[in-house]
Amino acid sequence: MMKNNYYKLDCQLDFRLMKRTLTFLLFLLIYQTGFAFQQQTITGTVVDDSGMPLPGVTIQVEGTSRGVTTDMDGNFSIEASEDEVLLISFLGFNSQEIEVGGEEDLQITLTENVGELDEIVVVGYGQQQKVDLIAPIQVVDDEVLKKIPTASPTEALQGQVSGVTVSNNGAPGATPSVQIRGLGSVRGDFSPLYVVDGVVTKDIGFLDMNSIESMSVLKDASSAAIYGVRAANGVIIIETKRGKTGKPSISYEGYAGIQQATPGDFSLLNNQDYIAFTNNKLEANADRNNSTFVPFDPNDYPDNTNWFDEILRTAFTQKHSLNLSGGSENNKYFVGLNYFEQEGVVKKNNYERVNVRITDDIEFSDYFRAGISTDMSVTKIDHLAGGLLGQAYSNPPVYSPRNEDGDFTNPDNLGLGQYANPAATLDRWNNIEPFTTRNISNVYFELMPIEGLTLKTSFSADISNYSTRNYARAWNVSIIQTDDSNALTRQYGRQFNYVWDNTITYEKEIDKHRFTVLAGSAYTSYFSQFLNGFNTGVEYFSDASLYLVNGDETTEQQASDGGSKRVNQSYFGRLSYTFDDKYMLNATLRTDGSSSFPEDNRWGTFPSLGLGWVASEESFFNESEVLDYLKIRASYGMLGNSDIPQGTYILPVDNRPYLSAVFGPYDSTNISQGATITTAVQPDLTWEVVEEYNFGFDSNWIDNQLSLEMDYFYRSTKDAIFPVILSATSGVSTPSGGNDRAYLDNNADILNSGLEILMGWNKQVNDNFNYNLSANATFQQNEISSLQTGTIALYNGYRSSSISQVGRPIGEFYVYEVDGIFQDQEEIDNYVDDDGDLIMPNAVPGDFKYADNNGDGRLDDQDKISAGNYLPSFLYGINFNMEYKNIDFSIQGQGVEGVSVFNVKRIDRSGNQNIDQNFYDNMWQGPGTSNTYPSGDVLGGRNPDPNTFNVESGDYFRIRNITLGYTFNEDSFFGNALSRFRIYASATNPLTFHSYNGYTPEISGGNPTNRGYDNGVYPISATYLIGLNINL
Amino acid sequence: MKKYILIIFLSVTILGCSEDMDFPTEASMPAEEFFETAEDAVQASTAIYAEMRVWVHVESPLIATGELASDNLEKGSCVGCFTEWFNYKNFTVSPDDGLLDAHWRACYWAINMCNQVTTNVPGIDMDPNLQDRVIGEAKVWRAWNYFDLYRIWGGVPIVNQIPVGPEANIRTTKEETLEFVIQDLREAVELLPDFHDTENLGRVTKWSAMGLLAKALMYQENWEEAKAVTDEIINNGLSMKGEPFDLHPDFYEQFKEEQEYNEESLLEVPASAIPNNPDISNNFSSNLQGVLDQWGQGAMVPSDDLANAFDQAGDSIRKAVTIIYRGEVTPDGDTIQGAERLDGIDGTPRYNGKAYVPTPNRFDGLGNFGPQRNIRLLRFSEILLINAEAALHVGGDAATPLNRVRERVNLPPIENPTFEDIWFERRLELAGEQDRFYDLVRTGQANEVLAPQGFDAGKNELYPIPAEQIRQTDYEMEQNPGY
C-alpha cells in the first residue's frame, strides 16, 4: 500500500513533467517538420586553404537545429534536403553558406579570416561576434603582448589600446598603473578590474604572457555594467589559453637578453662641479643670513664617485615557455610550462617566476560539458633595497664607496652633512626567500538541455601565500647607518578568494531575429591575513640560522598581524538582440551587494543599454565603393566603485605600538599599553556611481583594407568619494588614508570625457609581402564638476603643491608663478605693492621672483596658478608590422602629451645634496647669468616653495619595440619534423624622446591627488634580446 | 529526469546563495567597544604621554620657536644643512614653514587625545578616584598644549570636546586661550593626587598642575595668585616621588637620566629606550642636539652671546653644564669630538649640554642617540623664579627664592633684586629649555634684544599661522598681523 502511494506520487510528478516535455518537443517537431522534406545524407570534407583537414568545424543546416562537427580528418555527414543551406563555421575562419543542391559529397575549403569583423570577442559572462558588438571593446592578442619582455602583461598594453593610460615602473615585477578613460576617483586605487578564468582580481602580476590568448578591454559602461559595483574603473577580461581540437602540438618560445638603464642626457655632478655648486649655494646662503662664507676647497675632495654607476648594472633577462596542446572533439587539453627571469637594472633587485598551466575541456555528450583550468605560479621577488635610489640621487660624489681598509666610507667626516652610503645600503640589503605562490583554478559545468539553452555553474578559487625574511645585520658605517641589533623580520600572509558564478544563457535565431538572453548570479568572497614577526640579536651563520627563535635571549620576539574580509553578492542579466544583421540592442542589469558598506547602503543596481545600427547594410549604401562597412553605436550605462578599504565606515581604536609609554623610575622598562581614537569616519559611506555615455562608429574602407573606429565618451562619476578635510584643530588624523585629518564621504562629482580613435591599414601586396599599420589616439579631459557644500579643495603632494578643486582636473599642480630671477638688490627693492611695501623683503639676488597675481602685496595661495597634472591630455600609439617572404618586422611607438611632472628630487634636500648637471650648467651665478634658474641656494628663503620651475613637461615619445624575425622553411631542419622555426631579435624601449630632467618622465604610483612627483623613480630600462619560436 | 533536477538545482543556487554580509571587520576593534572600562580610560591617558614624546612636540619645533629665535642659540648642524632653520634665528619664518605646520597639527593631535578622555571617561563606570586622576591628567596635557599654542601663535581655536563643532575654525583671543589654560589647570588641581605609586611614576600630579598654573598666571600677569600658588608649591608641594620640593644640589646631575622625577621635577615627558622597540624609543630630542657626527645632528647650539652672559655673571657651573665645547671631557668621561665646523658658528663647535646623554647610559640603537632622556618641562627652580618675580610685583620677598637658585651654583646672593636680575637669572637657569624667546616677549625686552637678529616689533611677537591651516578652514581663519 505504502509502496503504491509512492509510486503514484512519482508517477504524477513524472506525468506532469512528461506532459510539459512532450508539448515542448511537439512544438519543436512541428516547427522543424514544417520546412522539412526529402532529406538525404550529405557527406563532405572541410580543409583549410593549404589543404589540411579541419576537425571540429560546425556544420549546421540553416534555420534548423540540425548540426554536426567534423571529425579528426575533417569529415562530416549530415541529413539535409536539396533546398536547404549548410552553414559552415569555425573559429578563426570565414564562415560559408553552401546550398545543398544535388551535391552529396562536398569539398569545402575555409579561408582564415583576416578581417576582424568575424572575430569572437569575449564579453562579460560570454562572448559575442564582433559584428554584433555595440560596446567599444578592444582586443589585444598574445602576439602583440609577447613582444614586450616584462613580467606584467598589463605593461604590454601601453600604447596599444586607445583610452588606456599605462605608466610603467622600471622595477622588475612592479605593477604598472593602468587607467581606463581618465580618473573617476580621487582614491588611490584606479586600476581596472581583471577577470581571469572567472576570478575577479586587481592584480594579474602572476600571469605569464604565454598563458594569455587575448586581453579584452571593456571600456564603456554598457559592456562593463555586467560587472556592476566593481567595474567603475573599466574591466579587462583575460582569455587564457585552452586546448583546441587537432593533433597534439608542442611549441617552444624562448628568449634571452640584456637590459640597461637609459639616462639620456641626465646625469649628476662630478666632484669638481659638485664642490663648485655647493660653494655657490653656501655663498648665497651666507649672504642671506649674514653669516661667514667659508668655501669648501675642491682639493680636499679628490675622490669622485658616480653613485648610479655603483648601484646600476647591465641586467640579464630570459624566458622559456613550453606549451603542449591538442585534443579530440570530446576532450581538449592544454599544458603550459613557463619560466621567466628578469634582473633589475638596480643591483640585488630580481624577479623570477615559474608558471604551470593545465586546462581540460570535456564534452560528455551533446548535453553536458565540463572543464577545469589551473594556473600555479611561484614568484620570487628580491625587492629594491629601501631608500637606495634616493640615496644615489642625493649623495655627494666626493667620496669612494669604500676606504683604503676596504670598509665602507663614513661620509660624516666630509663635513658636508650626514648621508647614507648607498654602497653600504646595498651591501646590507638582505631579502631572503621572498616567495609568493598563487593558484588560480576554475571548474565549470555546462548543461544544454535544449537547443540554445546553456546552464553553467562555475567556481573559481584564487589562493595565494607569501613569505619573506628580511635580515638587517648590525653595522656601524656612520651616525645614520648604525645599528647593533641584527634584526630579523619574517612575514607570512595568505589570501583566499573565491567566485561562484551561475548563469543561464538562451540563444535563439528566428528569421531575422537573433537574440541571446543571459541571467545569472555571482558570489564573491575575499579573505586575507598576515602575520609578521620580529626579533633582534639573530646572529648570521647561514641563511638556515635566520629564525626568530635564534634571537637574543634578553629580547622578546614581537609579532603583528592583520586581516580583511569582503563579500560581494550579485545578480545580473543581459539581453542581446540583433535584427536583420542591421539593428542591435544590448541591455544589461546588475544588482550588487557589498559588505564594504554599511548595511543600509549595501545594495545597488547598475543598468546599461546599447544600440547599434549597421548603416552600410541599408540599401541606400550599396552604391558606395569606398566605404565597405559602417556601424554606428550608442550606449549608456551605470557602474559602481566599491573599492574602499573594508570597514572604512567603522570608527577604529588606534592601539599602534607607538601609543604605548613607559612609566616608573628612569630604568623602568615596563611598557604601558596606550590606545585612543584618532580618526573620524562617515558612517553612511556608499559606493561611487559612474554614468557613462558612449557614441561611436566602426567603419571599413577600400576593400576592407582601411579600418577606422572612433568613440566619444562622457563619463560622470556621481557621489565620488572625496576626503573631507577636517581642520587640523579637530586633532584627527587618518593613519592609512594618506591624507591627514580627512575622512571619506560621497561628496564629489567627477567628469571624464574624451575621444578615442583607432585606425588600421592592412595590405596584402602579393603572396610574399604584406604589411599593416595601425595607430590609436586618445584625447581626454578630467574635471571635478562639483563638490558638496562644505567640502573644500584638497591640497596634497609635496609641500601641498597639488590641488583638487571644483572646475579643475584632479591633482593639478598648484604653484607660485616664477616671474624671473632677482638679478640684483635693486630689483628686489623695486618689487613693491601699491603701498610701496616690498613683496619679497627677505629675498636675495638669485632668488625666484614670484608673481603677486592678485596684487595684494602678499604671496599666498591666491597667487598660485595651475601648472598641469600627471594625466595626459593626449596619448597615442603606432604599430607597424610587415612580412616579406620569411622575414617579419615590426615596430611600435608610443607617446603622451599634456603631462606635467613635479621634479621633487631637485628641491627635496636638507643640505649639501648633489644635483643634476642641467641645473648646474644653467644656474644663476651673478647678474645676467640666468632669468629662469635660481642660484644654487634652492633651499634658501622662499625658493623651496613649490613653483612653476619645479613643474616640467612629462611629454615623451618612445620607440616601444622593434622586432626583426626570420622563419625558416619547414624542411630546413630535421626533415619535416618542425612545423615552425623562427628566430628573432628585438629591442624594447631603445629610445625615448623627452625634455624632462630625470631618468624618465614616467612616474608610476601615487594616488590621483598626489601623482607625478619624481623623488627618485626607478629608471626605465632598454631591453635587447634574441629569441626562438619552435613548433613541432 | 536528471536534467530537470539540475535545472531546479541551478535555479535554486542562482536565487538562493545568500551568505550574510554582516560580519565583524577583521583585525579591528570597533570604537563603540572602547571607553567601556577603567582599563580603556587608563590606556587613553597613556596614549597622551606617548604622543608627547614624538619629535613634533618636544624636539625641533619647540626648540626653534622658543630658543633658536633668541640670543641663546644658533642654528648649528653641518655647513649648508637644514638652512631653513636660519629663518627662526633671523625672524624670516613664513606661513609655509614646515616645522610650524607640523607643530600646530601635533598640538591638536594631543588635544584630541585629551578630549577623548575628558568627553568619554566621565561616562565609564569605574573607581571614582582613578576616574578623576585620568581626567585630571588629560586636563594638564590639554592645558600644556594650549599654553604652547598660546605662546607661539596667540589666540587659537579652542576645541575641548568630541565631536568637534564649528569652533574648530575660529580663533579665540589671546586672553581667552590663556584663560582656558588656567581654567583647565585649576580643575586638574582638584582631580589629581599629590603623587603616584612607583608603577605610575611620571604621570602628572596635582603639583604638576599647580606648577603649570603658576607659569600661566605669570603670563596672565596675575601676580597675586601666581605668588600664592608658588608659595603653596614651595611650602607644601611634593615632587613626583612624593618628596618635598627642593633643588638638586648638582646642576650637572640634574639633567642626567638618574635624576628623572627627582625632588626638582614638576613636569616631564617620559621617554625611554627599549632595545628593539623603535616605536617607544622615538624621542629624538637628544639626537637632534647631540654632538655632530659623534652622537647626533649638532643642531640648535648655544651662542657666544649666551656664553658671554654666563661669563658676565661669573656663572661657571651652569655655563659648563649648558655649553659643552668640542675637545672637552665631560664629568662622565666622554670626550666631545665630532665635526670641525658648525653652520652659523665661527668658533669652536659647541652643543647644548642639557641634552647630552653620557655614553655609558646611552642607547644608540637605530641611529637615535639617547632617546631615553626625559624632556623636563618644568623644574622647581623655575617655580622659585616665578615666585621671586611675583613677589617683586606684589611687594613680597623676592630675594629668598632668587638666591636659593643662585646658591646652588655658588653665585653670591642679591639683596634687593630688580626685575632685570630675575629675568637674567631665568636666562641663565633655563637656557636651552625652550623659554627664552617667550620670556623676552613677555617681559617686553624682545625688541631691544632681538632687533639685531631681524625682530620686527608688532609682527614677530607671534609666529604666522601655518598656510596649510588657513587653507583647511577655506581661508576663514585669520592670519597674525604682518604675515
mmCIF file of C-alpha atoms in Angstrom, chain B residues 36-273:
data_model
loop_
_atom_site.group_PDB
_atom_site.id
_atom_site.type_symbol
_atom_site.label_atom_id
_atom_site.label_comp_id
_atom_site.label_asym_id
_atom_site.label_seq_id
_atom_site.Cartn_x
_atom_site.Cartn_y
_atom_site.Cartn_z
ATOM 1 C CA GLU B 36 33.875 50.970 28.381
ATOM 2 C CA THR B 37 36.226 50.010 31.197
ATOM 3 C CA ALA B 38 38.695 51.556 33.609
ATOM 4 C CA GLU B 39 41.477 49.938 31.606
ATOM 5 C CA ASP B 40 40.315 51.765 28.479
ATOM 6 C CA ALA B 41 40.388 55.032 30.390
ATOM 7 C CA VAL B 42 43.949 54.448 31.578
ATOM 8 C CA GLN B 43 45.075 53.407 28.096
ATOM 9 C CA ALA B 44 43.618 56.563 26.617
ATOM 10 C CA SER B 45 45.558 58.667 29.098
ATOM 11 C CA THR B 46 48.758 56.686 28.450
ATOM 12 C CA ALA B 47 48.453 57.448 24.743
ATOM 13 C CA ILE B 48 48.767 61.164 25.510
ATOM 14 C CA TYR B 49 52.181 60.677 27.130
ATOM 15 C CA ALA B 50 53.278 58.583 24.153
ATOM 16 C CA GLU B 51 52.164 61.320 21.779
ATOM 17 C CA MET B 52 54.036 63.994 23.721
ATOM 18 C CA ARG B 53 57.451 62.389 23.253
ATOM 19 C CA VAL B 54 57.245 62.497 19.437
ATOM 20 C CA TRP B 55 59.571 64.975 17.713
ATOM 21 C CA VAL B 56 56.811 67.290 16.546
ATOM 22 C CA HIS B 57 56.024 68.154 20.155
ATOM 23 C CA VAL B 58 59.256 68.452 22.039
ATOM 24 C CA GLU B 59 62.058 68.499 19.510
ATOM 25 C CA SER B 60 62.971 70.918 16.713
ATOM 26 C CA PRO B 61 59.677 72.884 16.606
ATOM 27 C CA LEU B 62 59.749 73.643 20.319
ATOM 28 C CA ILE B 63 63.453 74.458 20.427
ATOM 29 C CA ALA B 64 63.371 76.528 17.241
ATOM 30 C CA THR B 65 60.387 78.652 18.256
ATOM 31 C CA GLY B 66 61.384 79.066 21.895
ATOM 32 C CA GLU B 67 65.182 79.286 21.863
ATOM 33 C CA LEU B 68 66.718 79.467 18.390
ATOM 34 C CA ALA B 69 64.625 82.578 17.864
ATOM 35 C CA SER B 70 66.557 84.298 20.630
ATOM 36 C CA ASP B 71 70.019 85.277 21.678
ATOM 37 C CA ASN B 72 70.587 81.892 23.330
ATOM 38 C CA LEU B 73 71.054 79.522 20.410
ATOM 39 C CA GLU B 74 72.495 79.351 16.899
ATOM 40 C CA LYS B 75 71.401 77.119 14.044
ATOM 41 C CA GLY B 76 74.370 74.762 14.205
ATOM 42 C CA SER B 77 74.445 71.404 12.404
ATOM 43 C CA CYS B 78 76.598 70.839 9.331
ATOM 44 C CA VAL B 79 77.528 73.661 6.997
ATOM 45 C CA GLY B 80 74.781 74.077 4.420
ATOM 46 C CA CYS B 81 72.379 71.655 6.109
ATOM 47 C CA PHE B 82 68.820 72.470 7.210
ATOM 48 C CA THR B 83 69.423 76.081 6.242
ATOM 49 C CA GLU B 84 65.681 76.769 6.599
ATOM 50 C CA TRP B 85 66.293 76.854 10.386
ATOM 51 C CA PHE B 86 68.072 80.156 9.829
ATOM 52 C CA ASN B 87 64.590 81.574 9.307
ATOM 53 C CA TYR B 88 63.951 81.174 13.032
ATOM 54 C CA LYS B 89 67.176 82.830 14.011
ATOM 55 C CA ASN B 90 66.572 85.686 11.564
ATOM 56 C CA PHE B 91 62.807 86.091 12.066
ATOM 57 C CA THR B 92 62.035 85.311 8.425
ATOM 58 C CA VAL B 93 59.744 82.341 9.088
ATOM 59 C CA SER B 94 56.947 82.259 6.508
ATOM 60 C CA PRO B 95 53.470 80.755 6.785
ATOM 61 C CA ASP B 96 54.714 77.935 4.532
ATOM 62 C CA ASP B 97 57.266 76.766 7.114
ATOM 63 C CA GLY B 98 57.069 73.011 7.601
ATOM 64 C CA LEU B 99 58.087 72.871 11.264
ATOM 65 C CA LEU B 100 55.422 75.317 12.318
ATOM 66 C CA ASP B 101 52.775 73.400 10.436
ATOM 67 C CA ALA B 102 53.878 70.103 11.943
ATOM 68 C CA HIS B 103 53.844 71.531 15.435
ATOM 69 C CA TRP B 104 50.412 73.117 15.095
ATOM 70 C CA ARG B 105 48.975 69.801 13.976
ATOM 71 C CA ALA B 106 50.786 67.932 16.711
ATOM 72 C CA CYS B 107 49.387 70.163 19.436
ATOM 73 C CA TYR B 108 45.879 69.429 18.251
ATOM 74 C CA TRP B 109 46.576 65.697 17.926
ATOM 75 C CA ALA B 110 47.464 65.695 21.590
ATOM 76 C CA ILE B 111 44.467 67.883 22.380
ATOM 77 C CA ASN B 112 42.209 65.405 20.576
ATOM 78 C CA MET B 113 43.599 62.620 22.744
ATOM 79 C CA CYS B 114 42.879 64.708 25.831
ATOM 80 C CA ASN B 115 39.378 65.493 24.585
ATOM 81 C CA GLN B 116 38.723 61.795 24.002
ATOM 82 C CA VAL B 117 39.396 61.308 27.706
ATOM 83 C CA THR B 118 37.502 64.315 29.044
ATOM 84 C CA THR B 119 34.500 63.514 26.830
ATOM 85 C CA ASN B 120 34.333 59.749 27.211
ATOM 86 C CA VAL B 121 35.814 58.821 30.578
ATOM 87 C CA PRO B 122 33.150 60.542 32.738
ATOM 88 C CA GLY B 123 30.641 58.027 31.354
ATOM 89 C CA ILE B 124 32.639 54.980 32.375
ATOM 90 C CA ASP B 125 31.514 53.095 35.436
ATOM 91 C CA MET B 126 34.801 52.883 37.358
ATOM 92 C CA ASP B 127 36.644 53.721 40.557
ATOM 93 C CA PRO B 128 35.957 57.445 41.034
ATOM 94 C CA ASN B 129 39.477 58.219 42.224
ATOM 95 C CA LEU B 130 41.015 56.659 39.156
ATOM 96 C CA GLN B 131 38.422 58.356 37.014
ATOM 97 C CA ASP B 132 39.351 61.733 38.470
ATOM 98 C CA ARG B 133 43.023 61.035 38.019
ATOM 99 C CA VAL B 134 42.679 60.111 34.357
ATOM 100 C CA ILE B 135 40.555 63.169 33.586
ATOM 101 C CA GLY B 136 42.977 65.352 35.543
ATOM 102 C CA GLU B 137 45.936 64.028 33.561
ATOM 103 C CA ALA B 138 44.154 64.847 30.307
ATOM 104 C CA LYS B 139 43.386 68.353 31.505
ATOM 105 C CA VAL B 140 47.012 69.049 32.379
ATOM 106 C CA TRP B 141 48.233 67.929 28.976
ATOM 107 C CA ARG B 142 45.478 69.798 27.220
ATOM 108 C CA ALA B 143 46.497 72.894 29.162
ATOM 109 C CA TRP B 144 50.158 72.381 28.279
ATOM 110 C CA ASN B 145 49.332 72.149 24.583
ATOM 111 C CA TYR B 146 47.110 75.210 24.613
ATOM 112 C CA PHE B 147 49.790 77.058 26.547
ATOM 113 C CA ASP B 148 52.266 76.067 23.869
ATOM 114 C CA LEU B 149 49.874 77.237 21.119
ATOM 115 C CA TYR B 150 49.224 80.455 23.026
ATOM 116 C CA ARG B 151 52.891 81.318 23.325
ATOM 117 C CA ILE B 152 53.644 80.596 19.658
ATOM 118 C CA TRP B 153 50.530 81.894 17.904
ATOM 119 C CA GLY B 154 48.485 83.875 20.403
ATOM 120 C CA GLY B 155 44.771 83.155 20.354
ATOM 121 C CA VAL B 156 43.850 79.835 18.766
ATOM 122 C CA PRO B 157 40.642 77.843 18.244
ATOM 123 C CA ILE B 158 39.618 76.144 21.457
ATOM 124 C CA VAL B 159 38.423 72.615 20.956
ATOM 125 C CA ASN B 160 37.542 70.880 24.189
ATOM 126 C CA GLN B 161 35.130 68.089 23.327
ATOM 127 C CA ILE B 162 34.257 65.339 20.880
ATOM 128 C CA PRO B 163 32.749 65.648 18.340
ATOM 129 C CA VAL B 164 34.284 68.830 17.136
ATOM 130 C CA GLY B 165 31.975 71.626 16.077
ATOM 131 C CA PRO B 166 32.398 74.901 14.186
ATOM 132 C CA GLU B 167 34.575 76.269 16.997
ATOM 133 C CA ALA B 168 37.448 74.394 15.375
ATOM 134 C CA ASN B 169 37.862 77.062 12.698
ATOM 135 C CA ILE B 170 37.533 80.199 14.785
ATOM 136 C CA ARG B 171 40.412 81.773 16.647
ATOM 137 C CA THR B 172 39.768 82.956 20.152
ATOM 138 C CA THR B 173 41.640 85.911 21.587
ATOM 139 C CA LYS B 174 44.995 85.572 23.231
ATOM 140 C CA GLU B 175 43.416 86.228 26.605
ATOM 141 C CA GLU B 176 40.677 83.656 26.098
ATOM 142 C CA THR B 177 43.189 80.991 25.169
ATOM 143 C CA LEU B 178 45.265 81.682 28.246
ATOM 144 C CA GLU B 179 42.156 81.765 30.417
ATOM 145 C CA PHE B 180 41.190 78.344 29.082
ATOM 146 C CA VAL B 181 44.621 77.013 30.045
ATOM 147 C CA ILE B 182 44.240 78.391 33.565
ATOM 148 C CA GLN B 183 40.732 77.026 33.947
ATOM 149 C CA ASP B 184 41.797 73.532 32.871
ATOM 150 C CA LEU B 185 44.679 73.622 35.339
ATOM 151 C CA ARG B 186 42.511 74.784 38.211
ATOM 152 C CA GLU B 187 40.181 71.846 37.568
ATOM 153 C CA ALA B 188 43.085 69.440 37.243
ATOM 154 C CA VAL B 189 44.462 70.505 40.616
ATOM 155 C CA GLU B 190 41.225 69.303 42.196
ATOM 156 C CA LEU B 191 41.263 65.984 40.386
ATOM 157 C CA LEU B 192 44.845 64.808 40.680
ATOM 158 C CA PRO B 193 46.658 63.065 43.560
ATOM 159 C CA ASP B 194 49.774 64.517 45.224
ATOM 160 C CA PHE B 195 51.883 61.792 43.679
ATOM 161 C CA HIS B 196 51.562 58.340 42.101
ATOM 162 C CA ASP B 197 52.836 54.896 43.046
ATOM 163 C CA THR B 198 56.161 53.782 41.558
ATOM 164 C CA GLU B 199 54.440 51.940 38.768
ATOM 165 C CA ASN B 200 52.839 55.186 37.584
ATOM 166 C CA LEU B 201 55.760 57.458 38.345
ATOM 167 C CA GLY B 202 55.948 60.071 35.617
ATOM 168 C CA ARG B 203 52.248 60.687 35.282
ATOM 169 C CA VAL B 204 51.301 64.252 36.074
ATOM 170 C CA THR B 205 50.296 65.129 39.637
ATOM 171 C CA LYS B 206 48.405 67.845 41.431
ATOM 172 C CA TRP B 207 51.735 69.655 41.776
ATOM 173 C CA SER B 208 52.438 69.433 38.067
ATOM 174 C CA ALA B 209 49.136 71.199 37.525
ATOM 175 C CA MET B 210 49.964 73.745 40.234
ATOM 176 C CA GLY B 211 53.335 74.483 38.699
ATOM 177 C CA LEU B 212 51.958 74.946 35.226
ATOM 178 C CA LEU B 213 49.171 77.078 36.675
ATOM 179 C CA ALA B 214 51.754 79.342 38.287
ATOM 180 C CA LYS B 215 53.523 79.751 34.961
ATOM 181 C CA ALA B 216 50.270 80.514 33.128
ATOM 182 C CA LEU B 217 49.313 83.039 35.790
ATOM 183 C CA MET B 218 52.678 84.710 35.312
ATOM 184 C CA TYR B 219 51.883 85.137 31.603
ATOM 185 C CA GLN B 220 48.462 86.472 32.638
ATOM 186 C CA GLU B 221 50.290 88.869 34.975
ATOM 187 C CA ASN B 222 48.023 87.741 37.761
ATOM 188 C CA TRP B 223 50.832 88.239 40.234
ATOM 189 C CA GLU B 224 48.774 87.888 43.404
ATOM 190 C CA GLU B 225 47.673 84.437 42.542
ATOM 191 C CA ALA B 226 50.994 83.492 40.963
ATOM 192 C CA LYS B 227 52.598 84.339 44.261
ATOM 193 C CA ALA B 228 50.019 82.355 46.235
ATOM 194 C CA VAL B 229 50.308 79.276 44.015
ATOM 195 C CA THR B 230 54.112 79.284 44.048
ATOM 196 C CA ASP B 231 54.150 79.816 47.795
ATOM 197 C CA GLU B 232 51.923 76.770 48.175
ATOM 198 C CA ILE B 233 54.231 74.728 45.953
ATOM 199 C CA ILE B 234 57.352 75.870 47.783
ATOM 200 C CA ASN B 235 55.886 75.241 51.221
ATOM 201 C CA ASN B 236 53.662 72.206 50.784
ATOM 202 C CA GLY B 237 54.384 70.783 47.367
ATOM 203 C CA LEU B 238 55.506 67.232 46.745
ATOM 204 C CA SER B 239 57.695 66.047 43.922
ATOM 205 C CA MET B 240 56.611 63.250 41.617
ATOM 206 C CA LYS B 241 58.208 60.789 44.003
ATOM 207 C CA GLY B 242 56.373 62.315 46.967
ATOM 208 C CA GLU B 243 59.294 64.220 48.480
ATOM 209 C CA PRO B 244 59.148 67.912 49.384
ATOM 210 C CA PHE B 245 60.390 70.054 46.511
ATOM 211 C CA ASP B 246 63.992 71.161 46.573
ATOM 212 C CA LEU B 247 66.772 71.998 44.168
ATOM 213 C CA HIS B 248 69.000 69.090 43.317
ATOM 214 C CA PRO B 249 72.436 70.072 44.641
ATOM 215 C CA ASP B 250 74.350 69.176 41.486
ATOM 216 C CA PHE B 251 73.330 71.176 38.421
ATOM 217 C CA TYR B 252 75.105 68.718 36.066
ATOM 218 C CA GLU B 253 73.408 65.643 37.519
ATOM 219 C CA GLN B 254 70.052 67.344 37.449
ATOM 220 C CA PHE B 255 69.864 66.818 33.671
ATOM 221 C CA LYS B 256 71.013 63.221 33.661
ATOM 222 C CA GLU B 257 68.755 60.253 33.437
ATOM 223 C CA GLU B 258 69.202 59.091 37.033
ATOM 224 C CA GLN B 259 67.646 62.323 38.280
ATOM 225 C CA GLU B 260 64.430 61.982 36.363
ATOM 226 C CA TYR B 261 61.389 62.704 38.568
ATOM 227 C CA ASN B 262 63.685 63.899 41.349
ATOM 228 C CA GLU B 263 62.969 66.478 44.043
ATOM 229 C CA GLU B 264 63.254 69.277 41.488
ATOM 230 C CA SER B 265 60.831 67.902 38.960
ATOM 231 C CA LEU B 266 57.241 69.047 38.392
ATOM 232 C CA LEU B 267 56.548 68.011 34.819
ATOM 233 C CA GLU B 268 58.401 65.738 32.434
ATOM 234 C CA VAL B 269 57.622 63.955 29.212
ATOM 235 C CA PRO B 270 58.544 60.341 29.900
ATOM 236 C CA ALA B 271 60.906 58.926 27.307
ATOM 237 C CA SER B 272 62.582 55.557 27.213
ATOM 238 C CA ALA B 273 64.974 53.429 25.292
#
